GROMACS .gro file of C-alpha atoms in nm:
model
  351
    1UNK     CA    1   0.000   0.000   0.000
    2UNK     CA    2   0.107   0.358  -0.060
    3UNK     CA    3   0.100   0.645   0.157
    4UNK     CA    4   0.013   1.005   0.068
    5UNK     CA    5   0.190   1.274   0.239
    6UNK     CA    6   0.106   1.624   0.238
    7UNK     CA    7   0.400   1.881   0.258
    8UNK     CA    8   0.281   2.207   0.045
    9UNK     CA    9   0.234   2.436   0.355
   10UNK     CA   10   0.400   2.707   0.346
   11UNK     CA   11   0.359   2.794   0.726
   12UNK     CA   12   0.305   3.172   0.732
   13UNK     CA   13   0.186   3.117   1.071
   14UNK     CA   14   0.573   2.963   1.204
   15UNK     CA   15   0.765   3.240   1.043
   16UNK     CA   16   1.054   3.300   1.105
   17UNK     CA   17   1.109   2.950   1.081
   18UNK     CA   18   0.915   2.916   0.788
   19UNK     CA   19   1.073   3.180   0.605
   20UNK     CA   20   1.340   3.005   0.422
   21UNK     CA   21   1.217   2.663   0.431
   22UNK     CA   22   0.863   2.433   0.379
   23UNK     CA   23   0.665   2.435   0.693
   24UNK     CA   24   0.725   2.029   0.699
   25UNK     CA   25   1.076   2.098   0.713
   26UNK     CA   26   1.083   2.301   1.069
   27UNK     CA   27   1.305   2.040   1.321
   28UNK     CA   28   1.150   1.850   1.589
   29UNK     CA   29   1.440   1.755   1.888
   30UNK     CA   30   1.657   1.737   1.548
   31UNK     CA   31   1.453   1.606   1.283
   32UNK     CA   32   1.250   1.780   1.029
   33UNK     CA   33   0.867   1.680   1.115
   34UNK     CA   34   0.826   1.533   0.815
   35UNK     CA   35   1.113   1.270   0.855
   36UNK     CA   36   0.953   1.145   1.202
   37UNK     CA   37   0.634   1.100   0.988
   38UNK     CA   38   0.796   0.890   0.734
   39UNK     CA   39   0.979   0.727   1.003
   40UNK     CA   40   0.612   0.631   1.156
   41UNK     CA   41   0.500   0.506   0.788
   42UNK     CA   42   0.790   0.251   0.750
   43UNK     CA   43   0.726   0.155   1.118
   44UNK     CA   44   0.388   0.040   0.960
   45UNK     CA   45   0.496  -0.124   0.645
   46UNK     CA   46   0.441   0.153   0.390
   47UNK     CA   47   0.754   0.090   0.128
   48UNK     CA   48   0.630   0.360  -0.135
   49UNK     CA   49   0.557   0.721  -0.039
   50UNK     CA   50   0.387   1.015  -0.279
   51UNK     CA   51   0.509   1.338  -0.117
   52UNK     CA   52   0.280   1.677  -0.280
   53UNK     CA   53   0.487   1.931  -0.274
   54UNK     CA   54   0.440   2.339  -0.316
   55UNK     CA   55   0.622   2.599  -0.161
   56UNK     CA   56   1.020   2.572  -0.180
   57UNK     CA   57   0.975   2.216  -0.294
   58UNK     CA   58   1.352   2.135  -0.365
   59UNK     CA   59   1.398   2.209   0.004
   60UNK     CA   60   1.214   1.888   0.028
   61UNK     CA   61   1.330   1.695  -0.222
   62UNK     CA   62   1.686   1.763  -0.157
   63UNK     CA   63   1.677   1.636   0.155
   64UNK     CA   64   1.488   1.280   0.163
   65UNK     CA   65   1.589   1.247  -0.244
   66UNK     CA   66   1.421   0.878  -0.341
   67UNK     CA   67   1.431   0.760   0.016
   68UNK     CA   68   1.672   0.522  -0.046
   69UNK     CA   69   1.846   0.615   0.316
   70UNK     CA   70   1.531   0.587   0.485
   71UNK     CA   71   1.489   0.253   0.382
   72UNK     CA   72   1.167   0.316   0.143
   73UNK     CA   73   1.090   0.473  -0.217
   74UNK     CA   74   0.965   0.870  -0.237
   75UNK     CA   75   0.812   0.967  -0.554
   76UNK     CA   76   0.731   1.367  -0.579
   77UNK     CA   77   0.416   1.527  -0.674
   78UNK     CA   78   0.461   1.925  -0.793
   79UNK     CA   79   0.200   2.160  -0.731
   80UNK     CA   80   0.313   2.493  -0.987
   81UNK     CA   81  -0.013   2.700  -0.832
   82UNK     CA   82  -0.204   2.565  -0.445
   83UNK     CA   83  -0.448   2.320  -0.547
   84UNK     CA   84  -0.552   2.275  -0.135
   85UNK     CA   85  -0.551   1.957   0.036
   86UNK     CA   86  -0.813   1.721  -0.197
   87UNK     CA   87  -0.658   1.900  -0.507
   88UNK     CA   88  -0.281   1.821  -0.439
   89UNK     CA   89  -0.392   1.435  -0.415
   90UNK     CA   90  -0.557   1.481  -0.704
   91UNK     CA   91  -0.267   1.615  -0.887
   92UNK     CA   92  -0.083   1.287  -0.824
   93UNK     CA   93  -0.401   1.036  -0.931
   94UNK     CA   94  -0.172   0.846  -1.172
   95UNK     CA   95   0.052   0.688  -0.893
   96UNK     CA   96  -0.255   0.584  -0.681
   97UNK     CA   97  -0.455   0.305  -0.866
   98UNK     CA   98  -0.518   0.109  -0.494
   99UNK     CA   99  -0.625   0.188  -0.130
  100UNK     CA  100  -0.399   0.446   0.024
  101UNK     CA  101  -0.327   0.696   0.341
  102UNK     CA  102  -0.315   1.008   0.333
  103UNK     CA  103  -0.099   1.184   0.636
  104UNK     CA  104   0.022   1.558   0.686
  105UNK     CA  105   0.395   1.615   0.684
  106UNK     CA  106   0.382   1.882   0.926
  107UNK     CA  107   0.133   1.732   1.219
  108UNK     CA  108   0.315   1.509   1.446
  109UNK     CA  109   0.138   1.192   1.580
  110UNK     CA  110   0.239   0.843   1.659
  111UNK     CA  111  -0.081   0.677   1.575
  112UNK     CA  112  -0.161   0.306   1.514
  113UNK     CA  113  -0.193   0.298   1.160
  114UNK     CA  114  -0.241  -0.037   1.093
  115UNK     CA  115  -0.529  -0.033   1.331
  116UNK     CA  116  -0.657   0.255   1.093
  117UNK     CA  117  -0.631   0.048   0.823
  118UNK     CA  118  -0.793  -0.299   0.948
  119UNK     CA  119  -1.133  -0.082   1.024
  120UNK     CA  120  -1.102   0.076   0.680
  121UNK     CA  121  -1.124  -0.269   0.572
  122UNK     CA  122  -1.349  -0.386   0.811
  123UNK     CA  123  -1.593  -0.125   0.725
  124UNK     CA  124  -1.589  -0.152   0.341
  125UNK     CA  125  -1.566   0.235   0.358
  126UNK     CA  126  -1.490   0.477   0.064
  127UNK     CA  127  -1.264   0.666   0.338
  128UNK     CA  128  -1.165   0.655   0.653
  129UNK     CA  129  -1.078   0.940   0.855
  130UNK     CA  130  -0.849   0.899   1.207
  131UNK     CA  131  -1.009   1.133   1.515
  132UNK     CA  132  -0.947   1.285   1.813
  133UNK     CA  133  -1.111   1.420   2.093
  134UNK     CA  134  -0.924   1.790   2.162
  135UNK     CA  135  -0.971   1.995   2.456
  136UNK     CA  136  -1.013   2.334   2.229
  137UNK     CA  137  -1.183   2.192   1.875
  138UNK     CA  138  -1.198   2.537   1.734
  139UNK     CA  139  -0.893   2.542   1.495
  140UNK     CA  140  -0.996   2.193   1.365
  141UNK     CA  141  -1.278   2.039   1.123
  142UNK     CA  142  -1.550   1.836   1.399
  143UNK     CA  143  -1.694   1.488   1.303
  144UNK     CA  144  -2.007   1.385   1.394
  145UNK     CA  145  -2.021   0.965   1.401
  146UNK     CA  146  -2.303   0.724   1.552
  147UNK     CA  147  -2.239   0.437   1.714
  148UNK     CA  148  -2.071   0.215   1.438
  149UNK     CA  149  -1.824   0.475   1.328
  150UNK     CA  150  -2.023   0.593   1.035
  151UNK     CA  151  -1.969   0.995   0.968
  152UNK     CA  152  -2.335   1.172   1.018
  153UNK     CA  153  -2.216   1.570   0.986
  154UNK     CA  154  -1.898   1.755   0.959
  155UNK     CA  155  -1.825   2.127   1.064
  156UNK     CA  156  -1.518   2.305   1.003
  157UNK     CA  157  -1.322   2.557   1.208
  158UNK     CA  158  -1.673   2.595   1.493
  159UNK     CA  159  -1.685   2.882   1.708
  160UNK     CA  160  -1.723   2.803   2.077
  161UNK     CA  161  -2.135   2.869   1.990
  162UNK     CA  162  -2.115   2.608   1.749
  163UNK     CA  163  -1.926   2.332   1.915
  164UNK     CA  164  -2.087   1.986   1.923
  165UNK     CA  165  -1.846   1.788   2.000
  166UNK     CA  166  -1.459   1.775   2.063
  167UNK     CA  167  -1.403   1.532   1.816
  168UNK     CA  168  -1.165   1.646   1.526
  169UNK     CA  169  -1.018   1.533   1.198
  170UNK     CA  170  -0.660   1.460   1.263
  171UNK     CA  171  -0.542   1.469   0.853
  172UNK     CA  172  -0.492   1.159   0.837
  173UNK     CA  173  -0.684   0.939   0.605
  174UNK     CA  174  -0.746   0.587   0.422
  175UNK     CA  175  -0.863   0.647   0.097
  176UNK     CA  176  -1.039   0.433  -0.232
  177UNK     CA  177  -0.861   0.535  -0.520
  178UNK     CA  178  -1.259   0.595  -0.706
  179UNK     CA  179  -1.282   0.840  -0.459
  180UNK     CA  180  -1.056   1.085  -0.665
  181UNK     CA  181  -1.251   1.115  -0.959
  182UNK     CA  182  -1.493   1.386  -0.769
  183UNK     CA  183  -1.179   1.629  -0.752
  184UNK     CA  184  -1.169   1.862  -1.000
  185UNK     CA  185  -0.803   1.918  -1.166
  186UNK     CA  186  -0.872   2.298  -1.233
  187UNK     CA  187  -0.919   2.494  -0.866
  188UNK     CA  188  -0.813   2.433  -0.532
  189UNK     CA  189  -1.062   2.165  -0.362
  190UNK     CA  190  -1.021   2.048   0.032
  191UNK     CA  191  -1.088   1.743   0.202
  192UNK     CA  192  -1.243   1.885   0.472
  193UNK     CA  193  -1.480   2.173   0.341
  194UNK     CA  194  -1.564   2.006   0.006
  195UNK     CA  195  -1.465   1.662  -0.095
  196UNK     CA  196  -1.634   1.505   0.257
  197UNK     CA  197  -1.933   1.696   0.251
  198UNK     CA  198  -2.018   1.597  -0.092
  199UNK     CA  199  -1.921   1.208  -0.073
  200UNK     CA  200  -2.137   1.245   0.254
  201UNK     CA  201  -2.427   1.404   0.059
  202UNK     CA  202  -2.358   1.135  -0.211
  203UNK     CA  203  -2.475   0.846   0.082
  204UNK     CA  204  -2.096   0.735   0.013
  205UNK     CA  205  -1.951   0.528   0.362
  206UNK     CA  206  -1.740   0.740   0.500
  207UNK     CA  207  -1.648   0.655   0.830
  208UNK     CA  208  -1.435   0.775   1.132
  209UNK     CA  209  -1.230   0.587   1.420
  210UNK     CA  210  -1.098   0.768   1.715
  211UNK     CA  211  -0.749   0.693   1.819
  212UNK     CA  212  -0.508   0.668   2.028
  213UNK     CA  213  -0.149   0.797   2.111
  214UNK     CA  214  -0.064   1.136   2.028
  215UNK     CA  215  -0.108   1.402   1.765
  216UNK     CA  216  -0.044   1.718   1.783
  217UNK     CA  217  -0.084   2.001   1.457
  218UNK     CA  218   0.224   2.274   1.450
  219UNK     CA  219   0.054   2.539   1.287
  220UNK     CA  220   0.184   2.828   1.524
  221UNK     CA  221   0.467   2.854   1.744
  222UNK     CA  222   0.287   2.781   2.055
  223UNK     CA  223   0.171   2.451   1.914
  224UNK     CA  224   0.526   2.435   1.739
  225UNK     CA  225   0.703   2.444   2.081
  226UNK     CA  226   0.471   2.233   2.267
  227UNK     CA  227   0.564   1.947   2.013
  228UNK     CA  228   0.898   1.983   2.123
  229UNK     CA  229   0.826   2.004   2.471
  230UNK     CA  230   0.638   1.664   2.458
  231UNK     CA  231   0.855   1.518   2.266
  232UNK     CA  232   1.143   1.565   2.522
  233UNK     CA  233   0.894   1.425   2.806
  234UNK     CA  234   0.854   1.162   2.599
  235UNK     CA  235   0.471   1.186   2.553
  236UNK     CA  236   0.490   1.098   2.145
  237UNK     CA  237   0.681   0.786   2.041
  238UNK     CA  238   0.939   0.921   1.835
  239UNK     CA  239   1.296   0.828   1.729
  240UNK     CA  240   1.513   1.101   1.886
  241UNK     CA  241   1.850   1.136   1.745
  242UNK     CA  242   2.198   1.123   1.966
  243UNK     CA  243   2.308   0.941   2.265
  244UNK     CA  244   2.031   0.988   2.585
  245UNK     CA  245   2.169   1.068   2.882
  246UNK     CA  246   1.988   1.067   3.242
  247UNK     CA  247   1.737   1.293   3.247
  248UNK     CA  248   1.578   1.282   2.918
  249UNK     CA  249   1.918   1.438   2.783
  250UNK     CA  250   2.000   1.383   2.419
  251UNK     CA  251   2.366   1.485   2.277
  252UNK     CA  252   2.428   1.439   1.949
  253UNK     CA  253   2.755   1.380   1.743
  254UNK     CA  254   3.057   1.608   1.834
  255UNK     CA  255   2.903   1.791   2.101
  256UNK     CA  256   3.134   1.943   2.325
  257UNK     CA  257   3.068   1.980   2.706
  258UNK     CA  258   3.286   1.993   2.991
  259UNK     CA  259   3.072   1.880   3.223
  260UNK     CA  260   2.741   1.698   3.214
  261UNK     CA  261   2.634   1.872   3.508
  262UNK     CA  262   2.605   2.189   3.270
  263UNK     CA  263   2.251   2.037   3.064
  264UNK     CA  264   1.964   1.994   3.293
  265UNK     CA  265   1.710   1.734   3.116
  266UNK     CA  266   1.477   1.744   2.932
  267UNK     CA  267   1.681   1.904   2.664
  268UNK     CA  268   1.805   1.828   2.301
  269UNK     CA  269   2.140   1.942   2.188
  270UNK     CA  270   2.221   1.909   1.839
  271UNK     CA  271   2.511   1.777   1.602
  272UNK     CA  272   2.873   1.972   1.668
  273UNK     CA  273   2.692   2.229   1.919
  274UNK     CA  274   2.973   2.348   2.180
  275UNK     CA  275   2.857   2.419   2.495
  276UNK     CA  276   3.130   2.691   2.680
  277UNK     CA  277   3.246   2.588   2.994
  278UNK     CA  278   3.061   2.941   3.133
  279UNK     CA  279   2.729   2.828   2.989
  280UNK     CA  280   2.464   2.655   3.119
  281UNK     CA  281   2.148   2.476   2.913
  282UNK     CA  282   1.844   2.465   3.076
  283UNK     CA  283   1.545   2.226   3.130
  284UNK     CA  284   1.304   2.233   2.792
  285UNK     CA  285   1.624   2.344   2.565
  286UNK     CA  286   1.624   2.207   2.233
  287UNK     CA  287   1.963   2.367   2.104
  288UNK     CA  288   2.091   2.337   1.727
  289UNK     CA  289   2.403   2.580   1.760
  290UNK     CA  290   2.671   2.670   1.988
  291UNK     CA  291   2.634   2.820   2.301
  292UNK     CA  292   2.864   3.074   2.514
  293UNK     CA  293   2.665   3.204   2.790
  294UNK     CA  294   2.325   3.076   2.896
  295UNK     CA  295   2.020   2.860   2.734
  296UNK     CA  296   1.698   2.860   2.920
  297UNK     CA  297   1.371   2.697   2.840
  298UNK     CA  298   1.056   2.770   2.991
  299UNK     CA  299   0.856   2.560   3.240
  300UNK     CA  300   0.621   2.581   3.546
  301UNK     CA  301   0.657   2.321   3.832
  302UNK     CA  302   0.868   2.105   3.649
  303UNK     CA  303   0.616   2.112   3.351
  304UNK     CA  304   0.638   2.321   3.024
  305UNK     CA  305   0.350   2.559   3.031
  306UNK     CA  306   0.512   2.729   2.677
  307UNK     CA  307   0.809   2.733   2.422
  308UNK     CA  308   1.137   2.648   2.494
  309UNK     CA  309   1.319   2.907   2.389
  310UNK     CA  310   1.681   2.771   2.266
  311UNK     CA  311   1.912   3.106   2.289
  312UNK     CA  312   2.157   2.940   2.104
  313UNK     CA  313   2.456   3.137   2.004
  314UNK     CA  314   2.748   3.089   1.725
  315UNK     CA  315   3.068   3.102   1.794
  316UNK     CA  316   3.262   3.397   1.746
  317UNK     CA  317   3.646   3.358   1.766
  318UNK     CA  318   3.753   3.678   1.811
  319UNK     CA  319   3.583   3.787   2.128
  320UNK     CA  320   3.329   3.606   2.305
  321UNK     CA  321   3.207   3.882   2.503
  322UNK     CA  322   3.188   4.142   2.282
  323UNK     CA  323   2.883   4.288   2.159
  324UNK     CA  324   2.835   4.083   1.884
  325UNK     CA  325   2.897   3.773   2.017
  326UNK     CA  326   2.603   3.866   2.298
  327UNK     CA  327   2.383   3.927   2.032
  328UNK     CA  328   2.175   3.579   1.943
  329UNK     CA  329   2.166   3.452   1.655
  330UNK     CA  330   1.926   3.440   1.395
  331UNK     CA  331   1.947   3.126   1.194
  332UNK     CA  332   1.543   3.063   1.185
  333UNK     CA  333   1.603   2.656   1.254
  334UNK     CA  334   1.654   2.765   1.641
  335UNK     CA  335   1.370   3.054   1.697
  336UNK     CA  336   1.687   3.228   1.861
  337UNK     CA  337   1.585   3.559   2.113
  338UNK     CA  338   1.835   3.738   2.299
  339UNK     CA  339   1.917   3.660   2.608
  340UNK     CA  340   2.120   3.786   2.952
  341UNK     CA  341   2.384   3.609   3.107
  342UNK     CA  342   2.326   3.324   3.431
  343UNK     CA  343   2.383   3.405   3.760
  344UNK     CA  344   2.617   3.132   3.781
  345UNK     CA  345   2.744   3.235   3.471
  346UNK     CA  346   2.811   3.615   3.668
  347UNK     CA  347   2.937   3.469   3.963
  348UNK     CA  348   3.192   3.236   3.755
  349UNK     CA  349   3.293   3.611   3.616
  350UNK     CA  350   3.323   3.774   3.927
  351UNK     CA  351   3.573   3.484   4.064
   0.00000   0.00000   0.00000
């Protein structure tokens, strides 16, 4: 079986991290999102992989190629104007003549998908959608099902007056290949405000199964940061990069640290980082550049309540305390912001 995934999003929402790169691309604890989503599909089996692409697509394609080093094939699908989320399946009809899922490159979830698939079968259902209940439902599309799993009403993007149910659409999707022939090839057509509703009006099966594990959309910084944050307490299965250390601490390759004692866990700190012997990296860091005074991350009660906020510095040879070098950085893969030096780090001076 193939597997669809959706990576057109430009992300205007995550700028500046979005500004030089395809909203799928943006790093979770060191991986784009997009590569711990096809990490999930060849967890399940999926060997061949249709990736729609939009904005900055060569970002994309440069860095998975044909998927040979992820162990599975990647075939591209180009979108030259946005043909929205029904549309840029559409677009790559040809390579999907069987059964398929449909998953977004730039939502992170660790879902059963093989349990998605059995009730698919099960069902004999034109498509399939994965749910799941939300505590605020108003960003998302709600589905209505009765007791068998069979859709009765969808409503996109509720207000709080119009809120039926917490039950979302996650994005994710097993699909009939017939089902494509209702997209039109010459204007931008969704899944969720069009397609749906009209195989729904058709009497079509569509059905939905709630699921378990996690999922989590990273359309805004707040949600952006929170997937980190989980995924350092470990609340999404994920493969994290490096070598973990107590503490939920990850290093990866060629970090350099004095002391261990310097990184209080959770925290993530990237390929080659250096970590000055001054500098301290605090709980719910997730670093991807060198750092010469202080990295903090935010939490309440030993619990993120918001970003981390990686104040990750580069290295300046010259003069590490001079005004540039205080200055953070702004390479848009870290989210940089400037930052003062630790107390520690002050008393350490004063010595």
């Amino acid at each position: 079986m193939k597997a669809v995934v959706m990576a057109g999003g430009e992300g205007t929402r995550l700028r500046p991290l979005t500004s030089n790169q395809p909203k799928p691309m943006v790093p979770i604890v060191g991986k784009p999102c997009m590569e711990h989503i096809i990490e999930l599909l060849r967890e399940h089996g999926f060997e061949e992989i249709v990736v729609t692409v939009a904005f900055l697509p060569q970002a994309i394609r440069s860095y998975f190629g044909d998927g040979e080093s992820l162990g599975l094939r990647v075939e591209y699908s180009v979108e030259e104007s946005p043909l929205g989320t029904a549309g840029s399946v559409g677009l790559a009809a040809d390579k999907l003549d069987d059964t398929f899922l449909v998953i977004s490159g730039d939502a992170l979830c660790d879902f059963d998908l093989g349990k998605l698939l059995e009730f698919h079968k099960k069902r004999e259902a034109a498509v399939t959608i994965a749910l799941k209940s939300v505590e605020n439902p108003l960003e998302f599309g709600i589905v209505v099902t009765d007791e068998g799993g069979r859709i009765e009403r969808f409503l996109e993007k509720p207000s709080w007056g119009q809120v039926f149910s917490d039950t979302i659409n996650t994005g994710v999707y097993v699909i009939e290949p017939e089902v494509l022939r209702h997209i039109p090839s010459d204007c931008p057509y969704d899944f969720s405000k069009e397609l749906f509703p009209l195989l729904l009006e058709m009497g079509r099966p569509l059905y939905g199964l709630p699921m378990e594990g996690y999922w989590q959309d990273i359309g805004n910084l707040d949600q952006y940061r929170q997937a980190n944050f989980d995924a350092l307490d470990q609340r999404v299965r994920l493969d994290i990069p490096g070598i973990r250390l107590r503490g939920n601490v990850w290093l990866g390759e060629g970090v350099e640290l004095d002391d261990l004692d310097q990184v209080e866990g959770p925290a993530f700190v990237s390929n080659y980082c250096r970590v000055a012997r001054e500098a301290t990296v605090g709980a719910y860091s997730v670093l991807s550049a060198s750092v010469t005074r202080s990295a903090k991350g935010r939490s309440s009660a030993g619990r993120a309540t918001s970003a981390p906020t990686p104040v990750c510095r580069r290295e300046s040879r010259s003069a590490t305390r001079s005004r540039s070098a205080r200055r953070a950085c702004s390479c848009p893969e870290c989210a940089c912001t400037r930052t003062r030096r630790s107390r520690a780090a002050r008393r350490s001076t004063r010595a």
